[in-house]
XYZ file of C-alpha atoms in Angstrom:
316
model
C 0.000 0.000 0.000
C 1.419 3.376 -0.612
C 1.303 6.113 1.714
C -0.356 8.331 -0.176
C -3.279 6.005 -0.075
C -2.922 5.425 3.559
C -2.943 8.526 4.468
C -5.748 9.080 2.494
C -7.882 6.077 4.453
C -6.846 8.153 7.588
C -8.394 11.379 6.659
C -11.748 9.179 5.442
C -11.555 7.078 8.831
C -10.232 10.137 11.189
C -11.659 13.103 9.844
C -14.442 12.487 7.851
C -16.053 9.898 10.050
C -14.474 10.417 13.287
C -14.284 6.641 14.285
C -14.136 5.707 17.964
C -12.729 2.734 19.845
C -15.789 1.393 21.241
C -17.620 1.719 17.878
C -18.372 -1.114 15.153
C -16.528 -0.379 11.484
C -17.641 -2.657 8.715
C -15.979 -1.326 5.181
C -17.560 -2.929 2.433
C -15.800 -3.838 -0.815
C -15.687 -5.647 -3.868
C -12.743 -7.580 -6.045
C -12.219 -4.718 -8.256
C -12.147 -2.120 -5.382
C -9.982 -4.468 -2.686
C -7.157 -2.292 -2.481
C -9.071 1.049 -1.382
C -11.390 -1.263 0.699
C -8.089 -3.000 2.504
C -6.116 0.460 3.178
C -9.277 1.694 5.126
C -9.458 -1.463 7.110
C -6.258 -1.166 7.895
C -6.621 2.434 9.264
C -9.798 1.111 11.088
C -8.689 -1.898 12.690
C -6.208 0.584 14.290
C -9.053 2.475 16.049
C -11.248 -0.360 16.759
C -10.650 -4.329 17.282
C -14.584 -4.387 16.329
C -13.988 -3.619 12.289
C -14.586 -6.055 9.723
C -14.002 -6.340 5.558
C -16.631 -7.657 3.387
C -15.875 -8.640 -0.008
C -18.566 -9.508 -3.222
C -18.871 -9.813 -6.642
C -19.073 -6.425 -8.026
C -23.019 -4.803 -8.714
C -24.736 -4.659 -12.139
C -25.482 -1.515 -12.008
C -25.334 1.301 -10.038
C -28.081 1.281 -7.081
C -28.253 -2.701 -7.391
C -28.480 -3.905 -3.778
C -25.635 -5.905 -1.836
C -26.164 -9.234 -1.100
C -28.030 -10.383 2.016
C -25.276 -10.690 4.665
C -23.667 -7.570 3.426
C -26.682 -5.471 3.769
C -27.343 -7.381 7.306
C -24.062 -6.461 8.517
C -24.237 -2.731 7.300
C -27.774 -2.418 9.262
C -26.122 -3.676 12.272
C -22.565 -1.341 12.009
C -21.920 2.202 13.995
C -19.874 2.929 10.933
C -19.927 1.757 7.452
C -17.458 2.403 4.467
C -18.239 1.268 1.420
C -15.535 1.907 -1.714
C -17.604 -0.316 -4.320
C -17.008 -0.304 -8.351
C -21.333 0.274 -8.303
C -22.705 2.899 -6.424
C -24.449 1.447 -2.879
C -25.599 5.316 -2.547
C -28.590 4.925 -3.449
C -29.878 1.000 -1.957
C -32.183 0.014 0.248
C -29.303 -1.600 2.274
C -27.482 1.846 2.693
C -30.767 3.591 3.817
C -31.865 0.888 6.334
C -28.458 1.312 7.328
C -28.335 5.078 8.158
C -32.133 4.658 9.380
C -30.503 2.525 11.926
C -28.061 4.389 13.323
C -25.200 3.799 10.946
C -22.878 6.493 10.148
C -22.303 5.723 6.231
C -20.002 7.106 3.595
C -19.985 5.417 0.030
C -17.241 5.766 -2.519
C -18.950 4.356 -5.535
C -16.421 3.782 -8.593
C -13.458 5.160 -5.907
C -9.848 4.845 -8.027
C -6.388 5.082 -6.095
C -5.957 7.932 -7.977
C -9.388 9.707 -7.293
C -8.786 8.702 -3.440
C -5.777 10.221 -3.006
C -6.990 13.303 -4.890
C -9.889 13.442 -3.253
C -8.773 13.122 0.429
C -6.352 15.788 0.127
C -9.095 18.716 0.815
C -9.932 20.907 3.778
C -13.191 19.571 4.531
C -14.048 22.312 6.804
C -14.074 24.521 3.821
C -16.367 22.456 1.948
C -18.977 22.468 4.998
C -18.839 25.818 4.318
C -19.267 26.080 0.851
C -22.384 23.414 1.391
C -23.823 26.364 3.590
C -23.793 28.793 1.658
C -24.863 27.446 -1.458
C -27.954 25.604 0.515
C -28.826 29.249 2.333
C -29.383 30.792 -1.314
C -31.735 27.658 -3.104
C -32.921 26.208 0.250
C -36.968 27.992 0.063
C -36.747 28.295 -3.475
C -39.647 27.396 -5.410
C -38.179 27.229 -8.283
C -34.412 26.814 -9.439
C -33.323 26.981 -13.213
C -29.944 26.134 -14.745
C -29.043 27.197 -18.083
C -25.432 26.617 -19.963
C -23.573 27.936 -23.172
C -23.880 24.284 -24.553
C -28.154 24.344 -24.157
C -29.196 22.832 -20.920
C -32.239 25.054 -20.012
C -33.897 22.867 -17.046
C -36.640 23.962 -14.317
C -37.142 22.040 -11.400
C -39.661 22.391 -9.001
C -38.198 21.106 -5.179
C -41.643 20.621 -3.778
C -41.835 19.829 -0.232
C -39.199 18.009 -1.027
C -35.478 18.560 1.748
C -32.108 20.006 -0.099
C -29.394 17.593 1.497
C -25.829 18.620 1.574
C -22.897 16.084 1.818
C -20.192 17.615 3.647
C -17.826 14.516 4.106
C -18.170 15.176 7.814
C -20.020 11.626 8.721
C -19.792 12.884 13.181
C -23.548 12.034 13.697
C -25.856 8.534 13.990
C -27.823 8.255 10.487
C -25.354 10.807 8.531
C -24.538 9.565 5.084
C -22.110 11.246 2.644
C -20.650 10.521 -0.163
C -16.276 10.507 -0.204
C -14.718 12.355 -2.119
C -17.578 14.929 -0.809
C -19.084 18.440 -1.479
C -22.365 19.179 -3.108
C -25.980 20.328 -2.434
C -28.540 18.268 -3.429
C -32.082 17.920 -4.206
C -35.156 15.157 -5.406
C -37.620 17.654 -7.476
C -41.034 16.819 -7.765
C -40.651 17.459 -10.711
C -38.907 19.186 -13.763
C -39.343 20.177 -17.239
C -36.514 21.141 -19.986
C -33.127 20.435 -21.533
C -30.083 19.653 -19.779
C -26.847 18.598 -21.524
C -24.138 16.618 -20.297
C -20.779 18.061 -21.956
C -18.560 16.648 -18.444
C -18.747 13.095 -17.602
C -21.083 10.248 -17.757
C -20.993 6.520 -16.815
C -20.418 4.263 -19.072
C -18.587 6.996 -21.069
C -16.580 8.604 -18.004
C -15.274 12.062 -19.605
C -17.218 13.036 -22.667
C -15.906 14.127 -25.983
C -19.427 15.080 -27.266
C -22.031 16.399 -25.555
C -25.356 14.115 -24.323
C -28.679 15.598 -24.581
C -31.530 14.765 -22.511
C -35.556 15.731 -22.736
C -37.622 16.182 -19.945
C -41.162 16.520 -18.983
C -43.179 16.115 -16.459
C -40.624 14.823 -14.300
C -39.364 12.443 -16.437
C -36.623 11.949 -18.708
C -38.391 11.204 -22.591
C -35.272 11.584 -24.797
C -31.910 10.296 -24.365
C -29.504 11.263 -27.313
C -26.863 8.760 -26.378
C -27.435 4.483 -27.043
C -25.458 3.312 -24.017
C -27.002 5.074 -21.560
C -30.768 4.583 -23.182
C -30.037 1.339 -22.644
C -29.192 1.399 -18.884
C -32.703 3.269 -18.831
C -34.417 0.658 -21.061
C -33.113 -1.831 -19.201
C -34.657 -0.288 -15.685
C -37.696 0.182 -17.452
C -38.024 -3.591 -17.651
C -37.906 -4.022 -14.292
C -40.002 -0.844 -12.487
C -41.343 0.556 -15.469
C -41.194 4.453 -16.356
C -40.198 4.953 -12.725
C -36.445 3.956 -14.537
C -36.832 7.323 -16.632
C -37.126 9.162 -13.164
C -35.506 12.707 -13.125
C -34.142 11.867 -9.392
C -31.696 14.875 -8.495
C -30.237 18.211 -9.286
C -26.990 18.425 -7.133
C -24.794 21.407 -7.166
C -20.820 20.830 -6.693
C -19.474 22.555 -3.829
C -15.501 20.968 -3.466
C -13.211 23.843 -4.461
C -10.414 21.091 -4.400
C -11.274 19.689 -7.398
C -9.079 20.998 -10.438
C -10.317 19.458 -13.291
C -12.668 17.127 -14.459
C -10.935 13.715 -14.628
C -13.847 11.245 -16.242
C -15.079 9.891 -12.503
C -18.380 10.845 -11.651
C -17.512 10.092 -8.069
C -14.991 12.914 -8.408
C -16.354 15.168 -10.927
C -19.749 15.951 -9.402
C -18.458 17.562 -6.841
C -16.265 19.810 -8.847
C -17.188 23.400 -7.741
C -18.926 25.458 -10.338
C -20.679 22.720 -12.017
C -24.399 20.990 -11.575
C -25.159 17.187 -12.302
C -28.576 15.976 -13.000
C -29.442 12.171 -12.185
C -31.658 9.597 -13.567
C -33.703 6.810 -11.706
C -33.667 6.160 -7.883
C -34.347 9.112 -5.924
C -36.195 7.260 -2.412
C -32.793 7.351 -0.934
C -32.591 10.875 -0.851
C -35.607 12.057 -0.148
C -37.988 10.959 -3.173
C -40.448 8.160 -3.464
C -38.991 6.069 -6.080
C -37.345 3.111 -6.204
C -35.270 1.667 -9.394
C -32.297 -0.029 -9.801
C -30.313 2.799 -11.587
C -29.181 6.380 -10.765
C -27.195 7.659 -13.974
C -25.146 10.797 -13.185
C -24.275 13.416 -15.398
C -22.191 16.925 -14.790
C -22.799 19.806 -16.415
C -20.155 22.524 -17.405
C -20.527 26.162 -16.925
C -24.253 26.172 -15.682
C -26.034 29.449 -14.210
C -28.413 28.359 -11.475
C -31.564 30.869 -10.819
C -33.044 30.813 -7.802
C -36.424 32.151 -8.232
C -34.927 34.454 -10.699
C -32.230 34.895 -8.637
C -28.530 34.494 -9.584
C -27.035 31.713 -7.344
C -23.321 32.310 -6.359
C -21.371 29.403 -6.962
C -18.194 28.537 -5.496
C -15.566 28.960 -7.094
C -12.543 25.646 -7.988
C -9.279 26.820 -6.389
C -6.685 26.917 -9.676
């Protein structure tokens, strides 16, 4: 292991989720991810003699749901970790987990690379940044976001909470994302345009841009094959639900240079917006599917009720 990555499972076990002695710490992995999931066992075996390492096949898709024992074990954890190659964000399994008590942080997709890039941020700062973004769109009843490349998208937030992931995980039932920093939302609904010209799974960084129709809440055209397919796919299973237009997230981690063709990393970029299809009863909407499909957004101006939402700004 190098230290670079160590050190970077210390700030995730330390800082971000501020792991005790007497707690539980189950980190929850996959073959592809082992590395990243053994470096933070390592750091959290040094805190606590009660952490364990549980290893599966990776996911389908993102949002598909761990296996039995896995989900058991994450239900029953004070802490779980969970660097995964498909996205456990948005399961049942991580939900029941946090409803339970479970401090959780995910790291769907997680690289070396993106870890140790990722890590190395003043989390403080991002808090902060989460703040003040959420004080300026938090009663809105309305928030627009229009770019040079043609996204012009409404969403309507409803009764529905803005969340913020901070990557401080301190309290029973907080969740987060690592790397962190955005402000996010399930709309009721949302009508519009938005294209992707960032990054995408299964694409990662784009070299043309992806457009996407909504109405009603729901996505109804898809420019690109591969990822009409992921939809189709979902709508075999849960119907139009699949097509869900599940979140509008805003980055707020002024650490982040560049886009590098990771979602995990990328949509928390400060100064850009992502827009997600599918599952959305995770965070704070009432739908369920096995898919939530990611994409960022260059350049976007977010209206608040009319009103010109300051975004931060990436540290260069």
């Amino acid at each position: 292991m190098s230290d670079a990555l160590h050190e970077a499972a210390e700030t995730a076990v330390h800082q971000c989720m501020a792991l005790d002695a007497d707690e539980s710490c189950v980190v929850v992995t996959d073959d592809e991810r082992l590395p990243i999931g053994e470096a933070l066992y390592d750091v959290a075996s040094s805190v606590t003699d009660d952490a364990v390492l549980l290893r599966y096949p990776p996911g389908e898709q993102h949002g598909t749901e761990p296996p039995a024992p896995v989900a058991a074990a994450m239900a029953d954890a004070d802490v779980v970790l969970a660097p995964t190659t498909k996205s456990l964000s948005h399961t049942r399994a991580r939900k029941r987990a946090c409803d339970a008590g479970a401090r959780a942080a995910t790291l769907p997709g997680i690289t070396e690379d993106v870890m140790i890039a990722g890590l190395d941020a003043d989390y403080e700062a991002i808090a902060r940044h989460c703040r003040e973004v959420l004080a300026q769109v938090d009663d809105a009843d309305e928030i627009r976001v229009t770019t040079p490349s043609g996204t012009d998208l409404t969403v309507e937030p409803g009764d529905r909470e803005w969340l913020t992931d901070t990557g401080m995980v301190h309290d029973p039932g907080d969740f987060s994302n690592l790397p962190a920093g955005e402000v996010f939302v399930s709309p009721e609904t949302a009508n519009g345009t938005y294209v992707v010209d960032g990054t995408m799974m299964p694409h990662g960084l784009l070299d043309d841009p992806l457009r996407f129709e909504v109405e009603d809440g729901y996505v109804t055209h898809i420019s690109d094959d591969a990822v009409r397919e992921q939809v189709d796919a979902g709508r075999e299973e849960v119907g139009d639900a699949a097509a869900n237009l599940a979140e509008l997230g805003i980055g707020t981690n002024v650490g982040v240079t560049e886009l590098v063709g990771s979602v995990l990393l990328d949509e928390k970029a400060a100064g850009t917006v992502h827009v997600a299809i599918g599952d959305d009863a995770s965070i704070g909407g009432d739908t369920e599917a096995p898919l939530h499909l990611d994409g960022i957004i260059r350049e976007p101006t977010v209206y608040a009720d009319g009103e010109t939402v300051r975004l931060p700004e990436t540290e260069r």
